[in-house]
Amino acid sequence: MSAEVAREPAAVVPVEANIVHGPPGSPKVVSSAWPLWKLILMALPQLGVQVLWCFIGPNSAPYMLHLGAGPSLATLNNIAGPITGFFTGPIVGALSDTLTSRWGRRRPVILAGLASTWVAGVLFASSEHLFSKDTAIFFAAPMYWVMDVTINILQTPHRALVADLASESQQVAMQVVFVLYMAVGNFIGFSIMQIYKVPVEHMLEYMLGICLLNTACILVQFSVARERPLKRDPDAPRQSVCAPVASVWRAVQASPRLLYHLAAVQCLVWVGNTSWNLYGGQWFADSVFGGNQHAPKDSEEYIAYGNGMAAFSFGGQLKSGLQLLSALAIIAILLTATLPPRLVYAPCIYVGLVVSICAAFFVGHAHTFAIVCMMLSIMPETGSFAIPFGLVATLNKHAELEGKSVSTALQMALLNCCVTIGQQICTVVLAVIESRMSLEAALPCIFMLAAGAQLVAGTSALFLNDAPPLAPGKADDSTSDLGQDMSRTSSDSVSGENVEGIP
């Protein structure tokens, strides 16, 4: 998971320049407006990170099984992403916001994240080549945690870099760009799984290719990005190493009641999303197709496992296409303000409820039915990126107009932290279920949990207080501009920022 922290929205000055603000007391930098095509190239690394998450998410537990872990322990190791993301994103974001390197605030962090991801990713994928079959799992499991930390370091500054340089008028266009990159990244991630019948048997080849892709994307980004170094105010008090943690705590205390409501909905939605994003592949291969990755090669069960992963990959490709279309549709609805946000968000969640019920009780071994459910499962995820972050941005825009101190990015980081809580709940519950029954029988059970969580989340979303606060000096005449504000105020409102396991 990734998050950005404590950055006041950029203000447009008369010479078409942006003043980029950091946390209170931090230095400021002025940069000229950037052409849209350069911002599009600067956002390209989001595609590479999305490919990485899309591939590693559904294949992490099968890889642990491949190395000899039991089903319950292989699943439980997936809490690495949510736990490391919960802490890494906000802290790295805070450090990035105040970095005074001569190379800028964002690029040094991105470079450090890329180098460390290369090291951790290759070591993780090389476990079975470096160690014996009996000991490889003891190296791969902790290395997976390290790799999750490095990926979070890598991805955290990407959107912040674009947000620093984009003007207010460019925000909607950049939202569409990030949606496009996220969908294309997911499509590539699902597509490469079809190269080999059993992807986890070729983890090193996949990891090398994905790291090369991320390197190429960052080289393009660095070729156009130019950051002016931040100059620390000599009169400003120096921040301690605990300043990022203190910033998070202050943001929690000062947050509006709506943020807590959104956080609860976000947590429940991601219980359901995680069941598809992390365990959909195993459900296809083991439960729907009745395969077994440990069966002898060329056996019926081994072939069925490969066919199940191929069907999962195809369903993921369709899911990526629907993700792009649905995200653009949501943006259009919010721009035209034809519906209040809660009436857009709740139906998205209820679509997830329906397909989770189908997966738990009705799909069985119906291959085509499973693919359709897989495709439609993207709707709650798309809504969770568009609506909550946009509402936070809108509230803080009005607070800023009233002269109040705002922490938009940090509050968005807190919403992302709630995503990780939902991921942890899903993973821990499935691990407990797998300790009591076979993997094939356990996987449909997690969709029962997903359906229950999405039922509560969808109903709760209907009661969100999405009416915008009044701007100073305005009468209470209409709430119809909320959707427009949501789309204009933040490039994070359709966040491709990958949270762990988001395909």
XYZ file of C-alpha atoms in Angstrom:
503
model
C 0.000 0.000 0.000
C 1.132 3.489 -0.637
C 0.167 6.883 0.626
C 1.253 10.464 0.414
C 1.326 12.772 3.354
C 0.726 16.313 4.573
C 0.973 18.397 1.492
C -1.177 21.484 1.057
C -2.752 21.840 -2.393
C -0.697 23.768 -4.897
C -1.747 27.342 -5.520
C -1.668 28.891 -8.990
C 0.269 32.136 -9.151
C -0.145 34.762 -11.854
C 2.937 33.686 -13.870
C 1.457 30.237 -14.493
C 3.615 28.655 -11.839
C 2.756 26.303 -9.015
C 3.828 26.775 -5.444
C 4.386 23.350 -3.953
C 3.831 23.264 -0.218
C 5.063 20.767 2.284
C 3.913 20.186 5.853
C 3.675 23.221 8.112
C 7.084 24.741 8.632
C 8.648 22.919 5.695
C 10.336 24.699 2.789
C 8.501 25.671 -0.409
C 9.435 25.552 -4.054
C 8.043 27.347 -7.092
C 7.921 25.540 -10.434
C 6.558 26.575 -13.808
C 3.493 24.893 -15.305
C 4.192 21.608 -17.102
C 2.858 20.460 -20.487
C 0.320 17.673 -20.186
C 2.376 15.269 -22.316
C 5.277 15.536 -19.883
C 3.005 14.831 -16.927
C 1.694 11.773 -18.773
C 5.245 10.461 -19.179
C 6.035 11.221 -15.541
C 3.089 9.077 -14.479
C 4.279 6.082 -16.533
C 5.943 4.231 -13.598
C 2.449 3.686 -12.179
C 1.975 1.155 -14.975
C 5.100 -0.781 -13.978
C 4.175 -0.871 -10.297
C 0.662 -2.021 -11.191
C 2.053 -4.908 -13.247
C 4.175 -5.934 -10.265
C 1.282 -5.893 -7.795
C -1.065 -7.576 -10.254
C 1.329 -10.468 -10.776
C 2.720 -10.935 -7.291
C -0.622 -10.629 -5.466
C -2.414 -13.766 -6.703
C 0.835 -15.732 -7.106
C 2.432 -15.141 -3.705
C 0.522 -17.850 -1.829
C 0.882 -20.406 -4.684
C 4.624 -19.671 -4.714
C 4.818 -20.369 -0.980
C 2.953 -23.640 -1.635
C 5.391 -24.404 -4.444
C 8.280 -24.012 -1.988
C 6.686 -26.396 0.490
C 4.587 -24.284 2.867
C 1.198 -25.536 4.006
C -1.946 -23.799 2.679
C -2.667 -21.969 5.944
C 0.875 -20.651 6.400
C 1.165 -19.748 2.703
C -1.964 -17.616 3.021
C -0.964 -16.113 6.365
C 2.310 -14.841 4.870
C 0.206 -12.505 2.714
C -0.320 -10.235 5.707
C 3.149 -8.926 4.845
C 1.761 -6.424 2.349
C -0.980 -4.940 4.538
C 1.240 -4.695 7.614
C 4.271 -3.185 5.899
C 2.094 -0.925 3.771
C 0.250 0.384 6.827
C 3.475 1.866 8.183
C 5.731 2.293 5.155
C 3.453 4.435 2.984
C 2.766 7.300 5.419
C 6.332 7.367 6.783
C 8.022 7.305 3.382
C 5.548 9.894 2.121
C 6.311 12.191 5.041
C 10.055 11.853 4.546
C 9.632 12.499 0.826
C 7.606 15.653 1.514
C 10.453 17.210 3.508
C 13.510 15.876 1.646
C 15.990 18.623 0.726
C 18.202 16.655 -1.670
C 19.762 18.532 -4.591
C 17.900 16.071 -6.860
C 14.486 16.999 -5.477
C 12.023 15.460 -3.024
C 10.655 12.532 -5.010
C 13.287 11.182 -7.379
C 15.861 10.105 -4.743
C 13.164 8.070 -2.966
C 12.004 6.522 -6.251
C 15.574 5.563 -7.138
C 16.172 4.027 -3.713
C 12.918 2.094 -3.999
C 13.799 0.784 -7.459
C 17.274 -0.405 -6.412
C 15.994 -2.104 -3.265
C 13.109 -3.726 -5.178
C 15.592 -5.208 -7.641
C 17.596 -6.737 -4.792
C 14.652 -7.984 -2.718
C 12.592 -9.142 -5.710
C 15.382 -11.152 -7.313
C 16.362 -12.735 -3.990
C 12.736 -13.668 -3.291
C 12.258 -15.185 -6.737
C 15.622 -16.980 -6.582
C 14.907 -18.769 -3.322
C 14.576 -22.226 -4.845
C 17.751 -21.661 -6.878
C 19.824 -20.437 -3.933
C 18.707 -22.945 -1.307
C 17.662 -26.549 -1.088
C 14.010 -27.511 -1.413
C 13.751 -28.013 2.348
C 15.142 -24.593 3.301
C 14.080 -22.267 0.462
C 10.767 -21.445 2.135
C 12.542 -20.121 5.247
C 14.355 -17.576 3.100
C 11.507 -16.703 0.726
C 8.899 -16.009 3.425
C 10.779 -13.195 5.227
C 12.177 -11.905 1.921
C 8.576 -11.438 0.756
C 8.094 -9.013 3.639
C 11.248 -7.123 2.684
C 10.118 -6.967 -0.952
C 6.752 -5.516 0.071
C 8.546 -2.740 1.957
C 10.720 -1.924 -1.039
C 7.760 -1.824 -3.445
C 5.962 0.580 -1.131
C 9.055 2.801 -1.074
C 9.170 2.655 -4.875
C 5.527 3.524 -5.502
C 4.834 6.128 -2.818
C 6.382 9.186 -4.552
C 5.065 8.554 -8.105
C 1.687 10.224 -7.706
C 3.170 12.850 -5.402
C 5.638 13.860 -8.130
C 2.835 14.363 -10.655
C 0.621 16.109 -8.097
C 3.462 18.509 -7.253
C 3.816 19.648 -10.850
C 0.264 19.470 -12.245
C -1.887 22.589 -12.186
C -5.489 22.524 -10.979
C -6.763 22.557 -14.558
C -4.732 19.429 -15.352
C -6.076 17.322 -12.481
C -9.031 15.726 -14.301
C -6.877 14.793 -17.275
C -4.278 13.207 -15.003
C -7.000 11.221 -13.223
C -7.911 9.674 -16.559
C -4.232 8.988 -17.258
C -3.762 7.154 -13.963
C -6.930 5.141 -14.558
C -5.596 4.187 -17.975
C -2.207 3.185 -16.587
C -3.799 1.160 -13.836
C -6.037 -0.718 -16.261
C -3.243 -1.322 -18.790
C -0.891 -2.422 -16.012
C -3.449 -4.904 -14.755
C -4.050 -6.165 -18.295
C -0.326 -6.760 -18.776
C -0.031 -8.394 -15.353
C -2.848 -10.832 -16.082
C -1.646 -11.448 -19.633
C 1.903 -12.478 -18.720
C 0.493 -15.208 -16.492
C -0.450 -17.020 -19.710
C 3.193 -17.383 -20.792
C 3.580 -20.463 -18.589
C 0.900 -22.907 -17.500
C 2.073 -22.768 -13.871
C 3.528 -19.270 -13.357
C 5.085 -19.917 -9.936
C 7.471 -22.458 -11.463
C 9.064 -19.548 -13.368
C 9.039 -16.867 -10.680
C 12.601 -15.673 -11.351
C 11.984 -15.079 -15.063
C 8.819 -13.132 -14.274
C 10.509 -11.036 -11.596
C 13.428 -10.107 -13.839
C 11.065 -9.047 -16.608
C 8.857 -6.977 -14.296
C 11.838 -5.249 -12.678
C 13.190 -4.394 -16.138
C 9.797 -2.930 -17.049
C 9.776 -0.765 -13.915
C 13.321 0.384 -14.636
C 12.378 1.397 -18.191
C 9.323 3.321 -16.961
C 11.385 5.198 -14.374
C 14.065 6.051 -16.938
C 11.327 7.669 -19.040
C 10.044 9.502 -15.963
C 13.500 10.788 -15.025
C 14.172 11.906 -18.591
C 11.381 14.506 -18.382
C 10.950 15.216 -14.657
C 12.739 18.232 -13.230
C 12.392 19.048 -9.566
C 13.672 22.151 -7.905
C 15.312 21.301 -4.595
C 13.527 22.400 -1.476
C 15.350 24.946 0.610
C 14.809 24.564 4.298
C 13.839 27.726 6.129
C 16.699 28.350 8.567
C 14.238 29.810 11.072
C 11.917 26.781 10.965
C 12.283 24.271 13.815
C 14.009 21.051 12.815
C 11.755 18.008 12.695
C 12.562 14.896 14.676
C 12.622 11.403 13.221
C 9.233 10.858 14.860
C 7.669 13.798 12.999
C 5.939 11.607 10.366
C 4.279 9.511 13.073
C 3.232 12.640 14.950
C 1.782 14.085 11.724
C -0.341 10.991 11.245
C -1.647 11.200 14.801
C -2.508 14.898 14.474
C -4.338 14.228 11.214
C -6.411 11.513 12.884
C -7.386 13.808 15.718
C -8.329 16.700 13.428
C -10.199 14.665 10.813
C -13.920 15.216 10.189
C -16.504 12.607 11.149
C -17.011 11.723 7.490
C -13.453 10.379 7.308
C -14.211 7.789 9.982
C -17.374 6.731 8.162
C -15.451 6.414 4.898
C -12.681 4.507 6.667
C -15.120 1.911 7.985
C -16.683 1.460 4.541
C -13.249 1.262 2.931
C -12.151 -1.461 5.341
C -15.217 -3.604 4.650
C -15.030 -3.103 0.889
C -11.466 -4.332 0.862
C -12.315 -7.480 2.755
C -14.268 -8.358 -0.365
C -11.776 -6.991 -2.881
C -8.937 -8.976 -1.333
C -10.786 -12.258 -1.721
C -10.700 -11.715 -5.493
C -7.362 -9.945 -5.874
C -5.212 -12.301 -3.804
C -7.113 -15.590 -3.868
C -9.058 -15.517 -7.124
C -6.314 -17.437 -8.927
C -6.341 -20.278 -6.412
C -10.138 -20.341 -6.482
C -10.117 -20.785 -10.258
C -7.354 -23.388 -10.309
C -8.235 -25.451 -7.227
C -11.964 -24.993 -6.647
C -13.513 -24.260 -10.048
C -11.218 -26.402 -12.209
C -10.286 -28.985 -9.528
C -6.561 -28.706 -10.239
C -3.513 -29.363 -8.079
C -0.175 -27.640 -8.629
C 1.626 -30.440 -6.761
C 0.240 -33.220 -8.971
C 2.660 -35.014 -11.324
C 3.283 -33.128 -14.527
C 1.023 -34.138 -17.424
C -1.460 -35.595 -14.945
C -5.121 -34.609 -15.223
C -5.016 -32.519 -12.037
C -1.839 -30.690 -13.093
C -3.333 -29.841 -16.489
C -6.555 -28.702 -14.799
C -4.516 -26.390 -12.561
C -2.872 -24.812 -15.589
C -6.241 -24.411 -17.310
C -7.630 -22.771 -14.180
C -4.798 -20.237 -14.063
C -5.305 -19.508 -17.769
C -9.027 -18.891 -17.151
C -8.145 -16.633 -14.200
C -5.781 -14.696 -16.450
C -8.455 -14.280 -19.114
C -10.991 -13.170 -16.509
C -8.425 -10.666 -15.277
C -8.010 -9.247 -18.773
C -11.765 -8.708 -19.008
C -11.713 -7.250 -15.521
C -9.055 -4.732 -16.569
C -11.173 -3.597 -19.513
C -14.241 -3.128 -17.335
C -12.089 -1.321 -14.787
C -11.135 1.296 -17.348
C -14.683 1.755 -18.653
C -16.293 1.893 -15.210
C -13.727 4.330 -13.837
C -14.226 6.684 -16.762
C -18.004 6.374 -16.331
C -17.727 7.287 -12.649
C -15.571 10.300 -13.482
C -18.150 11.414 -16.046
C -20.991 11.053 -13.538
C -19.101 13.045 -10.922
C -18.232 15.751 -13.425
C -21.843 16.177 -14.491
C -23.048 15.789 -10.884
C -26.121 13.846 -11.959
C -26.061 11.729 -8.785
C -24.716 12.248 -5.275
C -21.510 10.248 -4.723
C -23.070 7.824 -2.250
C -25.597 6.715 -4.893
C -22.701 5.930 -7.216
C -20.566 4.157 -4.620
C -23.225 1.921 -3.047
C -24.323 0.233 -6.326
C -20.669 -0.507 -7.136
C -20.347 -2.288 -3.804
C -23.598 -4.189 -4.299
C -22.301 -5.568 -7.618
C -19.430 -7.051 -5.623
C -21.923 -8.466 -3.136
C -23.827 -10.282 -5.892
C -20.757 -11.829 -7.534
C -19.323 -12.884 -4.156
C -22.580 -14.698 -3.360
C -22.426 -16.377 -6.767
C -18.814 -17.454 -6.201
C -19.621 -18.855 -2.786
C -22.810 -20.766 -3.622
C -23.588 -21.013 -7.327
C -20.493 -21.121 -9.527
C -19.265 -24.589 -8.595
C -17.314 -25.862 -11.611
C -18.989 -23.573 -14.181
C -15.961 -22.075 -15.881
C -17.675 -19.321 -17.880
C -19.778 -18.261 -14.906
C -16.599 -17.919 -12.841
C -14.989 -15.713 -15.498
C -18.049 -13.417 -15.581
C -17.956 -13.098 -11.785
C -14.253 -12.349 -11.913
C -14.819 -9.571 -14.430
C -17.621 -7.919 -12.441
C -15.705 -8.139 -9.155
C -13.790 -4.977 -10.136
C -16.748 -2.668 -9.471
C -16.330 -2.201 -5.688
C -12.609 -1.600 -6.175
C -13.208 1.060 -8.829
C -15.718 2.819 -6.596
C -13.378 2.651 -3.605
C -10.718 4.547 -5.523
C -13.023 7.221 -6.938
C -15.521 8.166 -4.229
C -13.811 8.205 -0.785
C -10.666 10.040 -1.875
C -12.700 12.551 -3.836
C -14.932 13.296 -0.864
C -11.912 13.928 1.355
C -10.380 16.225 -1.258
C -13.634 18.161 -1.570
C -14.060 18.654 2.170
C -10.505 19.865 2.531
C -10.862 22.241 -0.400
C -13.740 23.948 1.389
C -11.771 23.955 4.649
C -8.849 25.597 2.849
C -11.151 28.320 1.479
C -12.158 29.026 5.066
C -8.493 29.460 6.013
C -8.235 26.209 7.949
C -5.155 24.001 7.972
C -5.686 20.908 5.821
C -3.958 17.529 5.504
C -5.518 16.165 2.336
C -2.763 13.776 1.339
C -2.291 12.510 4.870
C -6.016 11.814 5.245
C -5.889 9.907 1.971
C -3.001 7.936 3.438
C -5.215 7.078 6.386
C -7.907 5.795 4.005
C -5.279 3.639 2.346
C -4.301 2.318 5.763
C -7.896 1.182 6.230
C -7.568 -0.739 2.970
C -4.765 -2.742 4.571
C -6.956 -3.569 7.571
C -9.539 -5.118 5.251
C -6.777 -7.080 3.527
C -5.517 -8.393 6.843
C -8.991 -9.471 7.967
C -9.554 -11.419 4.749
C -6.130 -13.088 4.854
C -6.236 -14.091 8.519
C -9.773 -15.502 8.266
C -8.860 -17.570 5.196
C -5.726 -18.870 6.917
C -7.828 -20.046 9.874
C -10.350 -21.719 7.535
C -7.560 -23.462 5.613
C -6.227 -24.914 8.851
C -9.520 -26.769 9.266
C -10.427 -27.876 5.734
C -8.888 -28.461 2.328
C -7.817 -25.558 0.134
C -10.449 -26.427 -2.472
C -13.226 -26.293 0.119
C -11.856 -23.280 2.003
C -11.671 -20.860 -0.908
C -15.439 -20.551 -1.545
C -15.871 -19.812 2.169
C -13.876 -16.611 1.894
C -16.410 -15.330 -0.627
C -19.106 -15.787 2.024
C -17.102 -13.427 4.240
C -16.680 -11.075 1.280
C -20.424 -11.016 0.641
C -21.209 -10.222 4.269
C -18.643 -7.420 4.401
C -19.890 -5.903 1.141
C -23.518 -6.058 2.300
C -22.664 -3.982 5.368
C -20.360 -1.684 3.361
C -22.907 -0.999 0.638
C -25.674 -0.245 3.113
C -23.381 1.994 5.149
C -22.296 3.840 1.997
C -25.923 4.827 1.348
C -25.825 6.902 4.548
C -22.606 8.798 3.801
C -22.965 12.528 4.462
C -21.718 13.567 1.018
C -23.251 17.058 0.998
C -20.362 19.538 0.650
C -19.825 22.141 3.344
C -20.697 25.677 2.351
C -18.000 27.849 0.901
C -17.492 31.122 2.729
C -20.124 33.683 1.815
C -22.387 31.274 -0.068
C -25.956 30.420 0.707
C -27.125 26.842 1.007
C -28.670 26.662 -2.435
C -27.383 23.487 -3.968
C -25.133 20.504 -3.508
C -24.927 19.788 -7.198
C -21.313 20.915 -7.562
C -19.935 18.141 -5.402
C -19.110 15.799 -8.220
C -17.285 18.559 -10.070
C -15.312 19.485 -6.978
C -14.446 15.846 -6.371
C -13.023 15.461 -9.835
C -11.186 18.794 -9.879
C -9.605 18.947 -6.460
C -7.328 15.933 -6.429
C -5.527 13.660 -8.806
C -5.774 11.012 -6.115
C -9.534 10.525 -6.402
C -9.134 7.672 -8.854
C -5.980 6.316 -7.347
C -3.952 3.771 -9.238
C -1.790 3.726 -6.175
C -1.374 0.236 -5.499
C -2.284 -1.071 -2.442
C -1.050 -4.477 -1.868
C -2.642 -6.983 -4.146
C -4.712 -4.639 -6.204
C -5.007 -5.913 -9.703
